[in-house]
PDB file of C-alpha atoms in Angstrom:
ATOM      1  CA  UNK H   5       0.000   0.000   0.000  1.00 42.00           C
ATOM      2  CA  UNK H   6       1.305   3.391  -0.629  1.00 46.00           C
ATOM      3  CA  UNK H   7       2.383   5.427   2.122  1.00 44.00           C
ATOM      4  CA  UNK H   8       1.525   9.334   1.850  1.00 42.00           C
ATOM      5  CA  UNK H   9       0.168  12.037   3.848  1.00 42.00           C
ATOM      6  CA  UNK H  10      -3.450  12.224   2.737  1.00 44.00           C
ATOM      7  CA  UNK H  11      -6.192  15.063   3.313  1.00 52.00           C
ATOM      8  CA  UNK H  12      -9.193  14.594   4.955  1.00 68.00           C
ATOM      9  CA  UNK H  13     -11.087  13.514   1.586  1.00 70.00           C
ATOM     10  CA  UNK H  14     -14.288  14.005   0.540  1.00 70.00           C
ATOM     11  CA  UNK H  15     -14.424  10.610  -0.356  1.00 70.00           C
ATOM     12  CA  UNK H  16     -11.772   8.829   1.940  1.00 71.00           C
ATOM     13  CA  UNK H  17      -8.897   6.254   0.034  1.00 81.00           C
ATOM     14  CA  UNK H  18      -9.955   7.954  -3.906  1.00 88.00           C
ATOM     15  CA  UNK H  19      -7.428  11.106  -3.387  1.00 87.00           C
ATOM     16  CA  UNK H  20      -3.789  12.105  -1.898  1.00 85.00           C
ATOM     17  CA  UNK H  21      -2.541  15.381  -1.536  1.00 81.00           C
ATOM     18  CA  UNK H  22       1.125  16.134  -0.882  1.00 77.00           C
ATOM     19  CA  UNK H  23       2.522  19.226   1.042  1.00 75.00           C
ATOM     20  CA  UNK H  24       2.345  21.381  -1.714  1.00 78.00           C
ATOM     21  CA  UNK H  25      -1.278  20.548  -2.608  1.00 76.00           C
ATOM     22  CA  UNK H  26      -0.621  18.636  -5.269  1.00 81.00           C
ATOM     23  CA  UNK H  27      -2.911  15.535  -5.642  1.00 86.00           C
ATOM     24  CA  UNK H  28      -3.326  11.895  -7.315  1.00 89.00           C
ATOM     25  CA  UNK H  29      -6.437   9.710  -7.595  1.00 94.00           C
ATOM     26  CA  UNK H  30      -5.610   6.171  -6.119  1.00 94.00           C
ATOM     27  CA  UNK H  31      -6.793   3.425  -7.386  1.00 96.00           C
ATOM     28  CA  UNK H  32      -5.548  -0.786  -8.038  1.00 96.00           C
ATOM     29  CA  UNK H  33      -3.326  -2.223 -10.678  1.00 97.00           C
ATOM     30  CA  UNK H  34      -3.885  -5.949 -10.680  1.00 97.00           C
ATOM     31  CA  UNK H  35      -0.710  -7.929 -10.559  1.00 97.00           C
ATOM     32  CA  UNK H  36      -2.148 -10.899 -13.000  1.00 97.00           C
ATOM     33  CA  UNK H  37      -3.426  -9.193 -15.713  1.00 97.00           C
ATOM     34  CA  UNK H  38      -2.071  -5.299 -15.720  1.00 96.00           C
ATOM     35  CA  UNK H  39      -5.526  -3.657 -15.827  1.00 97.00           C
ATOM     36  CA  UNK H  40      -6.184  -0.639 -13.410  1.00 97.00           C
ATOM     37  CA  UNK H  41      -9.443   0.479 -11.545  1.00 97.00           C
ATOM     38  CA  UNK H  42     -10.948   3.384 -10.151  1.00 95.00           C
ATOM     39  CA  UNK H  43     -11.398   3.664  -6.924  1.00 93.00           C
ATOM     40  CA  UNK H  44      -9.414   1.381  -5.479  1.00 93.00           C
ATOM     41  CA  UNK H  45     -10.598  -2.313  -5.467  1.00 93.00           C
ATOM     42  CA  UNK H  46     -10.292  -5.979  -4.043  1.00 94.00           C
ATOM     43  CA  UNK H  47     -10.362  -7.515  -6.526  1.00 97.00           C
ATOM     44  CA  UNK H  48      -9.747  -7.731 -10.489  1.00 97.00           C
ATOM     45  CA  UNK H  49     -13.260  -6.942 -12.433  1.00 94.00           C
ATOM     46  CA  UNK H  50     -11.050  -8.905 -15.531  1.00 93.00           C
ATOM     47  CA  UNK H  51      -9.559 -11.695 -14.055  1.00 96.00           C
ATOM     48  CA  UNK H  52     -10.675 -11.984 -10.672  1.00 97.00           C
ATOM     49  CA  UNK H  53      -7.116 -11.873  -9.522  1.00 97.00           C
ATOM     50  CA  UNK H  54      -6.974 -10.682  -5.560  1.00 97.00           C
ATOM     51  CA  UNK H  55      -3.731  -9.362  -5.813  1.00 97.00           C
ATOM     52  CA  UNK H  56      -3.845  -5.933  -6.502  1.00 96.00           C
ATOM     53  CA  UNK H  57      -1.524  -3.170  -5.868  1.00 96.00           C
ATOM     54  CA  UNK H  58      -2.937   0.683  -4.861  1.00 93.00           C
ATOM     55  CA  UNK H  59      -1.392   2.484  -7.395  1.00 95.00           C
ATOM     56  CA  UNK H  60      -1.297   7.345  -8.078  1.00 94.00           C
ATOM     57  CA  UNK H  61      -2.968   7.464 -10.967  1.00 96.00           C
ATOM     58  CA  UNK H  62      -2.126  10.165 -13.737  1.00 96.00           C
ATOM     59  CA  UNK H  63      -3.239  13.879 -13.041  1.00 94.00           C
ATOM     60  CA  UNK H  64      -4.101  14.352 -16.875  1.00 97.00           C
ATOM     61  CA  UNK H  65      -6.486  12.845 -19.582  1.00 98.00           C
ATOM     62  CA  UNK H  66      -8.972  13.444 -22.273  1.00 98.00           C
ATOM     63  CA  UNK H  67     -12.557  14.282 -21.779  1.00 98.00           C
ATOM     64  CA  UNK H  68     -14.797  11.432 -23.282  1.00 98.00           C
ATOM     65  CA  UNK H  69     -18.188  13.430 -22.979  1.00 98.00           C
ATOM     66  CA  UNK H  70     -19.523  15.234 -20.451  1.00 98.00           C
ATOM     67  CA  UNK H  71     -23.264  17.089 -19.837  1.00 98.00           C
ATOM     68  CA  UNK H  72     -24.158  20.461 -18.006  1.00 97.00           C
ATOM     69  CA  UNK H  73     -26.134  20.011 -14.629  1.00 97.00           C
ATOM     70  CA  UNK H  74     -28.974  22.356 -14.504  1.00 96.00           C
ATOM     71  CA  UNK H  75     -30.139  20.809 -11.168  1.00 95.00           C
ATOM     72  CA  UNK H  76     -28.823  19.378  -8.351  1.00 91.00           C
ATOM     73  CA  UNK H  77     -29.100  19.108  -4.656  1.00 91.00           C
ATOM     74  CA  UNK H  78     -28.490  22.422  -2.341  1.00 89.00           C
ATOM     75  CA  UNK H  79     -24.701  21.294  -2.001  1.00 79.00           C
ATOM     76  CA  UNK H  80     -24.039  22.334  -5.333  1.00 82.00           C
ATOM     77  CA  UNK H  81     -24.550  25.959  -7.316  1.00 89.00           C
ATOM     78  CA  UNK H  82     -26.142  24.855 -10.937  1.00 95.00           C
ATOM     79  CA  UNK H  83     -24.815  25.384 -13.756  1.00 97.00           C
ATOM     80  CA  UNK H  84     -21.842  23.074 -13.832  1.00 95.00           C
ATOM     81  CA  UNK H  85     -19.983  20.853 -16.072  1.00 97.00           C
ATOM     82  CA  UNK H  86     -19.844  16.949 -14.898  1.00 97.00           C
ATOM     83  CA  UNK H  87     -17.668  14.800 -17.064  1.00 98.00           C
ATOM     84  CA  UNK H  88     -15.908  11.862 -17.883  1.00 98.00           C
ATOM     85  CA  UNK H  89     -11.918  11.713 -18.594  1.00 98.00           C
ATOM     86  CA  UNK H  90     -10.020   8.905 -20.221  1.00 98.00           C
ATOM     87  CA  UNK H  91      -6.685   8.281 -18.767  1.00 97.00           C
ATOM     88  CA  UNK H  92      -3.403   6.473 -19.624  1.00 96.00           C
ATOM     89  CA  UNK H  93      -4.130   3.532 -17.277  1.00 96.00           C
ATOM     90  CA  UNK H  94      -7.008   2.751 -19.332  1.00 96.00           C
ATOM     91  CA  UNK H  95      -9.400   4.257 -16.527  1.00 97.00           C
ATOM     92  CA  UNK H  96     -12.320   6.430 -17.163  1.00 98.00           C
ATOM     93  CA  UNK H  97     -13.226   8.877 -13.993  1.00 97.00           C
ATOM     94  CA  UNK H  98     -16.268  10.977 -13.664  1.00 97.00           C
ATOM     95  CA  UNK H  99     -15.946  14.429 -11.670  1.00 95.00           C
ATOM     96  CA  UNK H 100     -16.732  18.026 -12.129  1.00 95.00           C
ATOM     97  CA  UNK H 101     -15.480  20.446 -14.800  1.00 97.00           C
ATOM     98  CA  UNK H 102     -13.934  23.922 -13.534  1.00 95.00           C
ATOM     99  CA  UNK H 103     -12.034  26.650 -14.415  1.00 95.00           C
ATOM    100  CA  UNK H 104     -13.339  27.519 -17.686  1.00 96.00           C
ATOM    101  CA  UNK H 105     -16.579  28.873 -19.069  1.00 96.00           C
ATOM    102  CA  UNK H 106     -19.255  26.351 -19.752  1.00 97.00           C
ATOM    103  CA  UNK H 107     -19.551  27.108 -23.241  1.00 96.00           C
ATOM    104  CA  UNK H 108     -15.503  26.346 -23.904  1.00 97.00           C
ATOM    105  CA  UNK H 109     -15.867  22.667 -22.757  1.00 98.00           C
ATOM    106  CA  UNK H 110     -15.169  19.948 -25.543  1.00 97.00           C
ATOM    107  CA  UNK H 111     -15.040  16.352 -25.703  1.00 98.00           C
ATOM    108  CA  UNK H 112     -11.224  15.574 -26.512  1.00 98.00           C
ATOM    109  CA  UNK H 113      -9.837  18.361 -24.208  1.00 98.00           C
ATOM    110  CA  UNK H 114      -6.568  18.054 -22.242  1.00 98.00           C
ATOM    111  CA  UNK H 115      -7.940  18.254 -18.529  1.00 98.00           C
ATOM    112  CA  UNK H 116      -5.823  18.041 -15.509  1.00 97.00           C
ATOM    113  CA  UNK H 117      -6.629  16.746 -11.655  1.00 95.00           C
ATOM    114  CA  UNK H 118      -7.507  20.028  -9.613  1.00 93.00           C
ATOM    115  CA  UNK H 119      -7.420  19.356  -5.734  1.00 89.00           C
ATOM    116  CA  UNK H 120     -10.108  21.844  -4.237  1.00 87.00           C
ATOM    117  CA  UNK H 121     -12.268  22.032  -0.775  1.00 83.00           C
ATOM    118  CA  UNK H 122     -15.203  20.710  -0.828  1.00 79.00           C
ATOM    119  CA  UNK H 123     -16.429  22.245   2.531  1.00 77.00           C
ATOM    120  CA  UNK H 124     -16.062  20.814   5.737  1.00 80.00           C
ATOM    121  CA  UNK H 125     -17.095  17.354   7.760  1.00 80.00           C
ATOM    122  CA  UNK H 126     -18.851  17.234  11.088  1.00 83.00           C
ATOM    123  CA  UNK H 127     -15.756  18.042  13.412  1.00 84.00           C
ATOM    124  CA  UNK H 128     -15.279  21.268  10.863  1.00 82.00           C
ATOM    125  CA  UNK H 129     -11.934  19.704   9.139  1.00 79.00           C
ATOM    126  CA  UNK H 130     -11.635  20.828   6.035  1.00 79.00           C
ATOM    127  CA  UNK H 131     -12.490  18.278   3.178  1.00 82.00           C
ATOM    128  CA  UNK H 132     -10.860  17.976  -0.012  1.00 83.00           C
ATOM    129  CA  UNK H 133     -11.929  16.702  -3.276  1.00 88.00           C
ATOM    130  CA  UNK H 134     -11.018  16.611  -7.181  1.00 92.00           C
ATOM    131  CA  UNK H 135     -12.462  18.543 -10.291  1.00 94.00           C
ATOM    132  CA  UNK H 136     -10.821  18.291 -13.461  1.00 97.00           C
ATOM    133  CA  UNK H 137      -9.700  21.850 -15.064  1.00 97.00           C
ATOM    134  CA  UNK H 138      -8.522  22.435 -18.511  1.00 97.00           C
ATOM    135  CA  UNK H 139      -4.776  22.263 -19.392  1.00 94.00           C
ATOM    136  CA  UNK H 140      -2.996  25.132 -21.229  1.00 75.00           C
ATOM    137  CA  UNK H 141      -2.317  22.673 -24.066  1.00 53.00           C
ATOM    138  CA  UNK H 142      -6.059  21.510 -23.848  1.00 48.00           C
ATOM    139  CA  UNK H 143      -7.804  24.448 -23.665  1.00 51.00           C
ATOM    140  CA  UNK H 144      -7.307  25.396 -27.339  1.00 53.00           C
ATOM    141  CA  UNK H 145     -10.792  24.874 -28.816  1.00 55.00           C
ATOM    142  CA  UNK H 146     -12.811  22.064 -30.121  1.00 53.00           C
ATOM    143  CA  UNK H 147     -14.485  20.811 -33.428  1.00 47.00           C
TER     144      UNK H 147
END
């Protein structure tokens, strides 16, 4: 298991966040077979291997589709961009969109892991959680 200083996540075991606020989704790699998962798992969804590894993930991908969120629960203001992101490991994560007008999203961008608070738990720590933000190589327009 990796060992690593992690934040008081909004969802506990899916993120780490260093000292400088840097972060990486966790998630499995399975020994037998090579495949990875998101969030971390027990066992292999492929071969049903139960030796898996928690492996960081990679902080950037490419935005398979994604739809704007007109409503939503109190927690969240409305409009916002919800999305899912291809990455190298062959996983495919769902989060929010931010940092860039609504309008400029596009399925293929470049987006990039963004560790941001996410308000606070019952004991008033702090939470932290992940959106996904636009890269400056990914943030050049779509078809």
């Amino acid at each position: 298991m990796l060992e690593v200083e992690t934040a008081v996540s909004f969802r506990p075991g899916e993120l780490e966040v260093d000292s400088s606020g840097a972060g990486h989704l966790l998630g499995s790699r399975c020994a037998s077979c090579g495949a990875h998962f998101f969030p971390v798992r027990q066992a292999c969804a492929g071969c049903l291997d139960t030796d898996l590894e928690a492996v960081r993930l990679s902080t950037t991908g490419t935005l398979y589709t994604f739809s704007i969120v007109r409503q939503s629960t109190p927690e969240f203001e409305v409009p916002y961009a919800l999305g899912y992101v291809d990455f190298s490991e062959g996983v495919r994560i769902m989060g929010q969109i931010s940092g860039c007008d609504l309008e400029d999203i596009w399925i293929g961008m470049q987006l990039s892991l963004s560790v941001e608070p996410f308000g606070e738990d019952e004991d008033g720590n702090q939470l932290s959680g992940y959106r996904f933000r636009p890269t400056e190589a990914g943030s050049g327009g779509g078809s």
